[in-house]
Amino acid sequence: MSNETMVQRRRTGELMRRRSSGALAAVVAVAAVTGIALLLEPHVDSVSLLMLYLVVVLPVAVIWGTALAVGTSLLSVVVYATLFAPPPSGLQLIDAQNAVALGVFLITAVVVGTLASRLQRTALISERLTDEQSALRRVATLVAQSVSPPEVFEAVTREVGLLCDADLARMERYEVDGTVTGVAAWTRVPVHLAVGTKIELDGLSVAREVRVTGAPVRLASFAGETGAIAREARSLGIRSSVGCPIVASGRLWGVIAASTKSAERFPDNTEAQIASFTELVATAIENAEARAELQASRARIVATADRTRRRIERDLHDGAQQQLVSLSLQVRAVQALIPDESLEARGELDRIADGLSDALDELREMARGIHPALLAELGLVPALKALARRSPQTINLDVRADGRLPEPIEVGAYYVVAEALTNAAKHAQATAITVVVETRADVLRIVVHDDGAGGADFARGTGLAGLKDRVEALGGRIFLHSPPADGTTLRAEFPLVRQAS
């Protein structure tokens, strides 16, 4: 016997049981109303007693549908005609007045029951649409806020599970090796294939069928099937599943599936409902990829600029600085050859040598500003100490970072401190500056606080704006608190991945 035949038989059995329970409830309700009518008969006219049966027809129509409501109406008519409208003569089944009343009741009951059933279906559809739109709005809000993709994945999977009234909903990402990895799950039952688990597509599953077809898939049963997903489905009592592909940037990225333990199949519009969420997931993935590419592009630009700075620094050190040193030595050598009585010539050579020395000092300072050699040779801590020694302000330097850090992080951290010290000296007229550098929980934190005039702003000037771009290009964050006349605090955080030793 095929799986489809088994599922069809199970559904037929469920439908028969539902109809049987509805018929039994209708008979019991008619009997209860009949008992009440018998008690009221001495005090109420017969037509009013007939209207009591509408109390039975309405709930039957709402709960079990129009067909059973019509049957209940006929049963009510038969019971009423038998007990409350006895025939006036042996040949006449029922008098004309009661016949009209029964006919009107029957028509009224059928119409009212049909309307009640339709109104109930309409109300359910409206409620479902409202729930669906609310769920879509919640997810769309997360996407618009650019929250991290894992948060969107979890929210979408939860909303799909609740909206489909499923027992299990799961989102999986296709890998290049032919497997899938769970990225989010929502469940009413305990599962074994948790988020982060890589799963082989070696048996029947929604993920495998979607990968093959690239289209929505329904699975009616996992009975007798192999594979990790099918085994878990059987162990959880999952009877059927429905899933939709997630297509991002034109490629099949993943799949989201809803599963149920119920014998009732998912509604026909389930695929369309899930597809609405997959579009939002695709948008979140594309946005995240675009942000990652933008950040990578910015990081490449910063790295290129830093390499250019290092090259310029090396060229200055190996070229112009060496020439100035050589010229200064030559001037001193010539000066030593001039007789002592040639005071004017010796004085002129002295001024030339001093000028060369001053130019050399300026060039060295310029080279340090372009890219300090000490940073590349010894690392962040010695470079910051040298920077603090050269500062005209009082610098309280507190560094709690041992060993070398990744080169882009060291360079970025150095320029954060250097720019903050420059701004404090040039614009804030600060007299004391505190610099704290520490590593904690794989994050490098830098705090620079001065007692200057305040009023600094990222939007004013290019120094802070460029600094912000540099920090964010490395995946970091930078914050500025600078109230007027109350000093400035600059805080930067870099995600830290230590280099292998």
Short mmCIF file of C-alpha atoms in Angstrom, two decimals:
data_model
loop_
_atom_site.label_atom_id
_atom_site.label_comp_id
_atom_site.label_asym_id
_atom_site.label_seq_id
_atom_site.Cartn_x
_atom_site.Cartn_y
_atom_site.Cartn_z
CA MET A 1 0.00 0.00 0.00
CA SER A 2 1.44 3.39 -1.02
CA ASN A 3 2.02 6.29 1.38
CA GLU A 4 -0.52 8.43 -0.47
CA THR A 5 -3.21 5.76 -0.07
CA MET A 6 -2.46 5.49 3.64
CA VAL A 7 -2.64 9.25 4.08
CA GLN A 8 -5.92 9.41 2.11
CA ARG A 9 -7.46 6.68 4.25
CA ARG A 10 -6.33 8.43 7.41
CA ARG A 11 -7.87 11.69 6.25
CA THR A 12 -11.11 9.94 5.32
CA GLY A 13 -11.21 8.34 8.75
CA GLU A 14 -10.64 11.70 10.43
CA LEU A 15 -13.44 13.27 8.36
CA MET A 16 -15.86 10.46 9.22
CA ARG A 17 -15.06 10.76 12.91
CA ARG A 18 -15.61 14.53 12.75
CA ARG A 19 -18.95 14.10 11.02
CA SER A 20 -20.01 11.38 13.43
CA SER A 21 -19.14 13.52 16.44
CA GLY A 22 -21.06 16.44 14.90
CA ALA A 23 -24.12 14.28 14.21
CA LEU A 24 -24.06 12.92 17.74
CA ALA A 25 -23.76 16.43 19.17
CA ALA A 26 -26.69 17.58 17.00
CA VAL A 27 -28.90 14.69 18.17
CA VAL A 28 -28.06 15.36 21.82
CA ALA A 29 -28.71 19.09 21.37
CA VAL A 30 -32.09 18.43 19.65
CA ALA A 31 -33.03 16.07 22.47
CA ALA A 32 -32.09 18.69 25.09
CA VAL A 33 -34.12 21.40 23.36
CA THR A 34 -37.04 18.97 23.01
CA GLY A 35 -36.96 18.36 26.75
CA ILE A 36 -37.05 22.10 27.39
CA ALA A 37 -39.92 22.48 24.89
CA LEU A 38 -41.93 19.77 26.65
CA LEU A 39 -41.57 21.68 29.92
CA LEU A 40 -42.64 24.95 28.27
CA GLU A 41 -45.48 23.48 26.18
CA PRO A 42 -48.29 24.25 28.66
CA HIS A 43 -47.21 27.92 28.79
CA VAL A 44 -45.97 28.74 25.26
CA ASP A 45 -47.62 28.51 21.85
CA SER A 46 -46.38 25.88 19.45
CA VAL A 47 -44.76 28.28 16.96
CA SER A 48 -42.57 29.74 19.71
CA LEU A 49 -41.50 26.24 20.69
CA LEU A 50 -40.47 25.62 17.10
CA MET A 51 -38.14 28.65 17.19
CA LEU A 52 -36.23 27.07 20.07
CA TYR A 53 -34.63 24.62 17.64
CA LEU A 54 -32.79 27.46 15.94
CA VAL A 55 -30.59 27.49 19.06
CA VAL A 56 -29.34 24.07 17.93
CA VAL A 57 -29.02 24.82 14.21
CA LEU A 58 -26.80 27.91 14.64
CA PRO A 59 -23.91 26.34 16.63
CA VAL A 60 -24.01 23.21 14.46
CA ALA A 61 -23.64 25.40 11.35
CA VAL A 62 -20.76 27.36 12.87
CA ILE A 63 -18.84 24.33 14.13
CA TRP A 64 -19.62 21.55 11.65
CA GLY A 65 -20.81 23.37 8.55
CA THR A 66 -23.92 23.84 6.43
CA ALA A 67 -24.57 20.20 5.52
CA LEU A 68 -24.93 19.04 9.10
CA ALA A 69 -26.97 22.16 9.92
CA VAL A 70 -29.49 21.20 7.20
CA GLY A 71 -29.69 17.70 8.62
CA THR A 72 -30.24 19.14 12.10
CA SER A 73 -33.04 21.36 10.75
CA LEU A 74 -34.79 18.34 9.21
CA LEU A 75 -34.42 16.38 12.44
CA SER A 76 -35.87 19.31 14.38
CA VAL A 77 -38.85 19.49 12.00
CA VAL A 78 -39.54 15.76 12.34
CA VAL A 79 -39.32 15.88 16.16
CA TYR A 80 -41.55 18.95 16.37
CA ALA A 81 -44.14 17.52 13.96
CA THR A 82 -44.22 14.31 15.93
CA LEU A 83 -44.45 15.72 19.46
CA PHE A 84 -45.94 19.18 19.22
CA ALA A 85 -48.13 19.20 16.08
CA PRO A 86 -50.34 16.06 16.20
CA PRO A 87 -52.51 15.51 13.11
CA PRO A 88 -56.12 16.67 13.45
CA SER A 89 -57.55 13.63 11.70
CA GLY A 90 -56.47 10.16 10.76
CA LEU A 91 -55.91 10.96 7.08
CA GLN A 92 -54.24 14.33 7.51
CA LEU A 93 -50.60 14.25 8.59
CA ILE A 94 -50.45 17.85 9.84
CA ASP A 95 -52.76 20.83 9.68
CA ALA A 96 -52.11 23.72 7.29
CA GLN A 97 -51.04 26.20 9.98
CA ASN A 98 -48.39 23.90 11.39
CA ALA A 99 -47.30 22.90 7.89
CA VAL A 100 -46.65 26.54 7.01
CA ALA A 101 -44.84 27.07 10.30
CA LEU A 102 -42.65 24.05 9.73
CA GLY A 103 -41.89 25.11 6.18
CA VAL A 104 -40.95 28.61 7.25
CA PHE A 105 -38.81 27.21 10.05
CA LEU A 106 -37.04 24.81 7.73
CA ILE A 107 -36.25 27.53 5.20
CA THR A 108 -35.23 29.94 7.95
CA ALA A 109 -33.02 27.37 9.62
CA VAL A 110 -31.28 26.45 6.38
CA VAL A 111 -30.72 30.11 5.42
CA VAL A 112 -29.59 31.13 8.88
CA GLY A 113 -27.36 28.09 9.20
CA THR A 114 -25.75 28.75 5.81
CA LEU A 115 -25.17 32.40 6.64
CA ALA A 116 -23.76 31.54 10.05
CA SER A 117 -21.40 29.01 8.49
CA ARG A 118 -20.24 31.50 5.86
CA LEU A 119 -19.83 34.27 8.40
CA GLN A 120 -17.75 31.94 10.55
CA ARG A 121 -15.53 31.04 7.60
CA THR A 122 -15.22 34.71 6.64
CA ALA A 123 -14.31 35.64 10.20
CA LEU A 124 -11.68 32.90 10.33
CA ILE A 125 -10.21 33.98 6.99
CA SER A 126 -10.18 37.61 8.09
CA GLU A 127 -8.52 36.72 11.38
CA ARG A 128 -5.94 34.62 9.58
CA LEU A 129 -5.18 37.41 7.12
CA THR A 130 -4.84 39.87 10.01
CA ASP A 131 -2.45 37.52 11.79
CA GLU A 132 -0.45 37.03 8.59
CA GLN A 133 -0.17 40.77 7.91
CA SER A 134 0.82 41.44 11.52
CA ALA A 135 3.51 38.78 11.33
CA LEU A 136 4.81 40.18 8.04
CA ARG A 137 4.92 43.70 9.51
CA ARG A 138 6.91 42.49 12.52
CA VAL A 139 9.48 40.77 10.32
CA ALA A 140 9.59 43.66 7.82
CA THR A 141 10.32 46.02 10.71
CA LEU A 142 13.31 43.90 11.73
CA VAL A 143 14.59 43.87 8.16
CA ALA A 144 14.15 47.65 7.85
CA GLN A 145 16.09 48.12 11.11
CA SER A 146 18.98 46.10 9.63
CA VAL A 147 19.12 43.71 12.58
CA SER A 148 21.49 40.78 12.20
CA PRO A 149 20.39 37.98 9.85
CA PRO A 150 20.25 35.37 12.68
CA GLU A 151 17.64 37.50 14.47
CA VAL A 152 15.60 37.73 11.27
CA PHE A 153 15.93 33.97 10.71
CA GLU A 154 14.63 33.22 14.22
CA ALA A 155 11.75 35.69 13.91
CA VAL A 156 10.66 34.37 10.50
CA THR A 157 10.82 30.74 11.60
CA ARG A 158 8.75 31.48 14.70
CA GLU A 159 6.15 33.46 12.73
CA VAL A 160 5.85 30.72 10.10
CA GLY A 161 5.42 28.04 12.75
CA LEU A 162 2.71 29.98 14.57
CA LEU A 163 0.91 31.11 11.44
CA CYS A 164 0.79 27.59 9.98
CA ASP A 165 -0.21 26.12 13.35
CA ALA A 166 2.72 23.75 12.94
CA ASP A 167 4.48 21.61 15.50
CA LEU A 168 7.91 22.31 14.03
CA ALA A 169 9.35 24.97 11.73
CA ARG A 170 12.95 25.08 10.62
CA MET A 171 15.13 27.19 8.32
CA GLU A 172 18.17 25.65 6.70
CA ARG A 173 20.99 26.98 4.53
CA TYR A 174 22.40 25.02 1.61
CA GLU A 175 26.13 24.39 1.72
CA VAL A 176 28.51 23.94 -1.20
CA ASP A 177 29.23 20.34 -0.15
CA GLY A 178 25.61 19.29 -0.72
CA THR A 179 24.53 19.43 2.92
CA VAL A 180 22.28 21.85 4.77
CA THR A 181 22.90 23.66 8.05
CA GLY A 182 20.11 24.61 10.43
CA VAL A 183 20.09 28.37 10.98
CA ALA A 184 16.84 28.73 12.98
CA ALA A 185 14.18 26.53 14.54
CA TRP A 186 10.84 26.91 16.30
CA THR A 187 9.17 23.90 17.82
CA ARG A 188 6.52 22.66 20.19
CA VAL A 189 8.34 19.32 20.49
CA PRO A 190 11.95 18.40 21.44
CA VAL A 191 14.23 18.08 18.40
CA HIS A 192 17.62 16.50 17.83
CA LEU A 193 18.77 18.33 14.69
CA ALA A 194 19.43 21.64 16.40
CA VAL A 195 20.52 24.97 14.98
CA GLY A 196 24.09 24.84 13.71
CA THR A 197 23.89 21.13 12.89
CA LYS A 198 25.08 20.15 9.42
CA ILE A 199 22.74 17.58 7.90
CA GLU A 200 23.32 15.20 5.02
CA LEU A 201 20.56 15.15 2.40
CA ASP A 202 20.69 11.37 2.09
CA GLY A 203 16.99 10.64 2.51
CA LEU A 204 13.54 12.08 2.00
CA SER A 205 13.24 15.66 3.23
CA VAL A 206 11.75 18.98 2.23
CA ALA A 207 15.28 20.41 1.91
CA ARG A 208 16.33 17.74 -0.57
CA GLU A 209 13.19 18.01 -2.69
CA VAL A 210 13.35 21.83 -2.76
CA ARG A 211 16.99 21.67 -3.81
CA VAL A 212 16.10 19.34 -6.67
CA THR A 213 13.00 21.20 -7.87
CA GLY A 214 13.74 24.78 -6.78
CA ALA A 215 10.02 25.08 -6.00
CA PRO A 216 7.66 24.68 -2.99
CA VAL A 217 7.26 21.08 -1.85
CA ARG A 218 4.74 19.08 0.20
CA LEU A 219 5.53 15.74 1.80
CA ALA A 220 2.59 13.62 2.93
CA SER A 221 4.48 11.05 5.00
CA PHE A 222 7.94 9.94 6.14
CA ALA A 223 6.94 6.32 6.74
CA GLY A 224 9.66 3.89 5.72
CA GLU A 225 12.02 6.64 4.51
CA THR A 226 15.74 6.86 5.31
CA GLY A 227 17.95 9.80 6.22
CA ALA A 228 18.51 11.90 9.35
CA ILE A 229 15.59 14.27 8.73
CA ALA A 230 13.13 11.46 7.95
CA ARG A 231 14.22 9.52 11.06
CA GLU A 232 13.74 12.56 13.25
CA ALA A 233 10.33 13.24 11.68
CA ARG A 234 9.18 9.72 12.47
CA SER A 235 10.53 9.88 16.03
CA LEU A 236 8.64 13.15 16.61
CA GLY A 237 5.44 11.83 15.06
CA ILE A 238 5.57 14.30 12.16
CA ARG A 239 3.03 13.30 9.52
CA SER A 240 3.43 15.94 6.84
CA SER A 241 5.58 18.93 5.92
CA VAL A 242 5.50 21.83 3.51
CA GLY A 243 8.47 23.98 2.54
CA CYS A 244 9.50 26.85 0.28
CA PRO A 245 12.85 27.84 -1.23
CA ILE A 246 14.70 30.98 -0.16
CA VAL A 247 16.23 32.64 -3.22
CA ALA A 248 18.70 35.46 -2.51
CA SER A 249 20.61 37.39 -5.17
CA GLY A 250 19.36 34.98 -7.82
CA ARG A 251 20.69 31.83 -6.15
CA LEU A 252 19.01 29.11 -4.09
CA TRP A 253 20.21 30.06 -0.60
CA GLY A 254 18.10 27.85 1.67
CA VAL A 255 14.68 26.52 2.62
CA ILE A 256 12.09 27.02 5.33
CA ALA A 257 9.70 24.22 6.24
CA ALA A 258 6.71 23.74 8.54
CA SER A 259 5.75 20.30 9.84
CA THR A 260 2.74 18.96 11.71
CA LYS A 261 1.83 15.89 13.72
CA SER A 262 -1.83 16.27 12.77
CA ALA A 263 -3.48 14.08 10.15
CA GLU A 264 -5.06 17.17 8.61
CA ARG A 265 -3.10 18.55 5.67
CA PHE A 266 -1.86 22.13 5.60
CA PRO A 267 -4.28 24.55 3.85
CA ASP A 268 -3.83 25.06 0.12
CA ASN A 269 -2.48 28.61 0.55
CA THR A 270 0.29 27.60 2.96
CA GLU A 271 2.99 27.83 0.29
CA ALA A 272 1.91 31.38 -0.58
CA GLN A 273 1.98 32.39 3.09
CA ILE A 274 5.48 30.99 3.61
CA ALA A 275 6.69 32.53 0.34
CA SER A 276 5.83 36.01 1.67
CA PHE A 277 8.29 35.44 4.50
CA THR A 278 11.00 33.96 2.29
CA GLU A 279 11.04 37.22 0.32
CA LEU A 280 11.78 39.12 3.53
CA VAL A 281 14.49 36.62 4.45
CA ALA A 282 16.05 37.09 1.01
CA THR A 283 16.00 40.86 1.51
CA ALA A 284 17.73 40.50 4.90
CA ILE A 285 20.38 38.21 3.39
CA GLU A 286 21.00 40.54 0.45
CA ASN A 287 21.23 43.55 2.77
CA ALA A 288 23.70 41.75 5.03
CA GLU A 289 25.81 40.70 2.05
CA ALA A 290 25.76 44.25 0.70
CA ARG A 291 26.85 45.62 4.09
CA ALA A 292 29.59 43.00 4.35
CA GLU A 293 30.83 43.82 0.86
CA LEU A 294 30.74 47.53 1.63
CA GLN A 295 32.67 46.99 4.86
CA ALA A 296 35.18 44.78 3.06
CA SER A 297 35.56 47.42 0.37
CA ARG A 298 36.12 50.14 2.96
CA ALA A 299 38.61 47.92 4.78
CA ARG A 300 40.51 47.36 1.53
CA ILE A 301 40.64 51.11 0.93
CA VAL A 302 41.95 51.72 4.46
CA ALA A 303 44.51 48.92 4.07
CA THR A 304 45.66 50.37 0.76
CA ALA A 305 46.00 53.82 2.30
CA ASP A 306 48.01 52.38 5.20
CA ARG A 307 50.33 50.55 2.82
CA THR A 308 50.80 53.79 0.92
CA ARG A 309 51.60 55.60 4.18
CA ARG A 310 54.19 52.96 5.09
CA ARG A 311 55.78 53.21 1.66
CA ILE A 312 55.97 57.00 1.89
CA GLU A 313 57.45 56.73 5.39
CA ARG A 314 60.08 54.28 4.16
CA ASP A 315 60.86 56.50 1.16
CA LEU A 316 61.31 59.51 3.42
CA HIS A 317 63.46 57.53 5.84
CA ASP A 318 65.61 55.86 3.24
CA GLY A 319 65.74 58.79 0.81
CA ALA A 320 65.19 62.37 1.94
CA GLN A 321 66.18 61.83 5.60
CA GLN A 322 69.38 60.04 4.66
CA GLN A 323 70.28 62.78 2.19
CA LEU A 324 69.71 65.48 4.79
CA VAL A 325 71.87 63.60 7.30
CA SER A 326 74.59 63.21 4.68
CA LEU A 327 74.45 66.93 3.73
CA SER A 328 74.60 67.94 7.38
CA LEU A 329 77.70 65.80 7.91
CA GLN A 330 79.31 67.26 4.79
CA VAL A 331 78.63 70.81 5.98
CA ARG A 332 80.21 70.02 9.34
CA ALA A 333 83.21 68.48 7.58
CA VAL A 334 83.68 71.58 5.40
CA GLN A 335 83.27 73.80 8.45
CA ALA A 336 86.14 71.97 10.16
CA LEU A 337 88.44 72.80 7.21
CA ILE A 338 87.87 76.57 7.41
CA PRO A 339 90.47 78.53 9.40
CA ASP A 340 89.37 79.91 12.74
CA GLU A 341 89.90 83.50 11.58
CA SER A 342 87.17 83.10 8.90
CA LEU A 343 84.40 83.71 11.44
CA GLU A 344 81.83 84.86 8.90
CA ALA A 345 82.18 81.70 6.78
CA ARG A 346 82.12 79.44 9.81
CA GLY A 347 78.98 81.20 11.12
CA GLU A 348 77.25 80.81 7.75
CA LEU A 349 78.05 77.10 7.70
CA ASP A 350 76.73 76.82 11.26
CA ARG A 351 73.40 78.31 10.18
CA ILE A 352 73.29 75.95 7.19
CA ALA A 353 73.96 72.93 9.43
CA ASP A 354 71.33 74.04 11.97
CA GLY A 355 68.79 74.53 9.16
CA LEU A 356 69.52 71.07 7.84
CA SER A 357 69.09 69.67 11.36
CA ASP A 358 65.76 71.48 11.80
CA ALA A 359 64.55 70.26 8.39
CA LEU A 360 65.56 66.73 9.36
CA ASP A 361 63.61 66.95 12.63
CA GLU A 362 60.52 68.25 10.80
CA LEU A 363 60.82 65.52 8.21
CA ARG A 364 61.11 62.86 10.92
CA GLU A 365 58.03 64.27 12.66
CA MET A 366 56.17 64.30 9.36
CA ALA A 367 57.18 60.67 8.72
CA ARG A 368 55.92 59.67 12.17
CA GLY A 369 52.60 61.36 11.38
CA ILE A 370 52.32 59.54 8.07
CA HIS A 371 53.06 56.14 9.62
CA PRO A 372 55.23 55.69 12.70
CA ALA A 373 57.99 53.14 12.15
CA LEU A 374 57.81 52.24 15.84
CA LEU A 375 54.25 50.97 15.37
CA ALA A 376 55.24 48.57 12.62
CA GLU A 377 58.40 47.42 14.42
CA LEU A 378 57.32 47.06 18.07
CA GLY A 379 53.53 47.33 18.13
CA LEU A 380 50.78 49.49 19.58
CA VAL A 381 51.95 49.88 23.19
CA PRO A 382 55.44 51.32 22.47
CA ALA A 383 54.00 53.55 19.72
CA LEU A 384 51.39 54.99 22.10
CA LYS A 385 54.00 55.60 24.79
CA ALA A 386 56.16 57.47 22.30
CA LEU A 387 53.13 59.47 21.17
CA ALA A 388 52.34 60.42 24.79
CA ARG A 389 55.96 61.52 25.42
CA ARG A 390 55.89 63.88 22.45
CA SER A 391 52.57 65.47 23.44
CA PRO A 392 52.75 68.97 25.01
CA GLN A 393 49.84 68.11 27.31
CA THR A 394 49.93 65.94 30.40
CA ILE A 395 48.97 62.44 29.23
CA ASN A 396 47.78 59.79 31.68
CA LEU A 397 48.27 56.63 29.61
CA ASP A 398 46.78 53.36 30.87
CA VAL A 399 47.38 50.47 28.46
CA ARG A 400 46.15 46.98 29.32
CA ALA A 401 46.83 45.15 26.09
CA ASP A 402 49.62 42.58 25.97
CA GLY A 403 51.35 41.34 22.86
CA ARG A 404 50.80 42.20 19.22
CA LEU A 405 47.37 42.72 17.76
CA PRO A 406 46.29 42.33 14.12
CA GLU A 407 48.06 45.02 12.09
CA PRO A 408 44.87 46.82 10.86
CA ILE A 409 43.64 47.02 14.47
CA GLU A 410 46.96 48.40 15.74
CA VAL A 411 47.05 51.04 13.02
CA GLY A 412 43.40 52.01 13.57
CA ALA A 413 43.83 52.23 17.35
CA TYR A 414 46.97 54.34 16.98
CA TYR A 415 45.24 56.86 14.74
CA VAL A 416 42.24 57.06 17.08
CA VAL A 417 44.52 58.14 19.93
CA ALA A 418 46.68 60.37 17.70
CA GLU A 419 43.66 62.22 16.25
CA ALA A 420 42.08 62.61 19.69
CA LEU A 421 45.32 64.07 21.12
CA THR A 422 45.69 66.41 18.15
CA ASN A 423 42.13 67.69 18.51
CA ALA A 424 42.54 68.14 22.26
CA ALA A 425 45.69 70.23 21.70
CA LYS A 426 44.62 72.28 18.66
CA HIS A 427 40.91 72.87 19.24
CA ALA A 428 39.94 72.11 22.84
CA GLN A 429 42.87 73.79 24.64
CA ALA A 430 42.98 70.82 26.99
CA THR A 431 45.59 70.65 29.76
CA ALA A 432 45.17 67.03 30.87
CA ILE A 433 44.22 63.97 28.82
CA THR A 434 43.49 60.41 29.93
CA VAL A 435 43.96 57.53 27.50
CA VAL A 436 42.77 54.02 28.41
CA VAL A 437 43.44 51.09 26.08
CA GLU A 438 42.31 47.61 27.08
CA THR A 439 41.34 44.27 25.58
CA ARG A 440 38.29 42.53 26.96
CA ALA A 441 36.14 39.71 25.55
CA ASP A 442 37.80 39.82 22.12
CA VAL A 443 37.25 43.57 21.84
CA LEU A 444 39.88 46.33 21.91
CA ARG A 445 38.44 49.35 23.73
CA ILE A 446 39.96 52.82 23.60
CA VAL A 447 38.76 55.76 25.68
CA VAL A 448 40.32 59.23 25.36
CA HIS A 449 39.04 61.95 27.71
CA ASP A 450 40.24 65.55 27.91
CA ASP A 451 39.33 68.53 30.10
CA GLY A 452 39.04 70.96 27.20
CA ALA A 453 36.30 73.17 25.81
CA GLY A 454 34.16 70.37 24.34
CA GLY A 455 31.77 70.90 21.45
CA ALA A 456 33.41 68.36 19.14
CA ASP A 457 31.21 66.82 16.44
CA PHE A 458 31.70 64.15 13.77
CA ALA A 459 29.99 66.44 11.26
CA ARG A 460 32.46 69.29 11.81
CA GLY A 461 35.84 68.88 10.19
CA THR A 462 37.35 65.98 8.30
CA GLY A 463 39.55 64.53 11.06
CA LEU A 464 36.84 62.95 13.19
CA ALA A 465 34.77 62.00 10.14
CA GLY A 466 37.74 60.19 8.61
CA LEU A 467 38.43 58.53 11.95
CA LYS A 468 34.83 57.29 12.10
CA ASP A 469 35.14 55.84 8.59
CA ARG A 470 38.39 54.08 9.53
CA VAL A 471 36.93 52.50 12.69
CA GLU A 472 33.73 51.35 10.96
CA ALA A 473 35.68 49.97 8.01
CA LEU A 474 37.36 47.60 10.47
CA GLY A 475 33.97 46.49 11.84
CA GLY A 476 34.28 48.69 14.92
CA ARG A 477 32.17 51.37 16.55
CA ILE A 478 33.06 54.87 17.69
CA PHE A 479 31.20 57.16 20.10
CA LEU A 480 31.68 60.84 20.92
CA HIS A 481 30.45 62.73 23.98
CA SER A 482 31.46 66.38 23.91
CA PRO A 483 29.13 68.80 25.71
CA PRO A 484 30.20 72.46 25.47
CA ALA A 485 32.64 73.56 28.22
CA ASP A 486 32.68 70.07 29.75
CA GLY A 487 35.48 68.20 28.01
CA THR A 488 35.39 65.52 25.33
CA THR A 489 35.24 61.73 25.61
CA LEU A 490 36.00 59.63 22.55
CA ARG A 491 35.39 55.89 22.77
CA ALA A 492 36.20 53.35 20.08
CA GLU A 493 35.75 49.57 19.99
CA PHE A 494 37.40 47.16 17.56
CA PRO A 495 36.42 43.49 17.17
CA LEU A 496 39.59 41.66 18.08
CA VAL A 497 40.95 38.46 16.60
CA ARG A 498 44.41 37.77 17.89
CA GLN A 499 47.07 36.65 15.49
CA ALA A 500 48.27 33.12 15.87
CA SER A 501 51.49 32.92 17.85
#
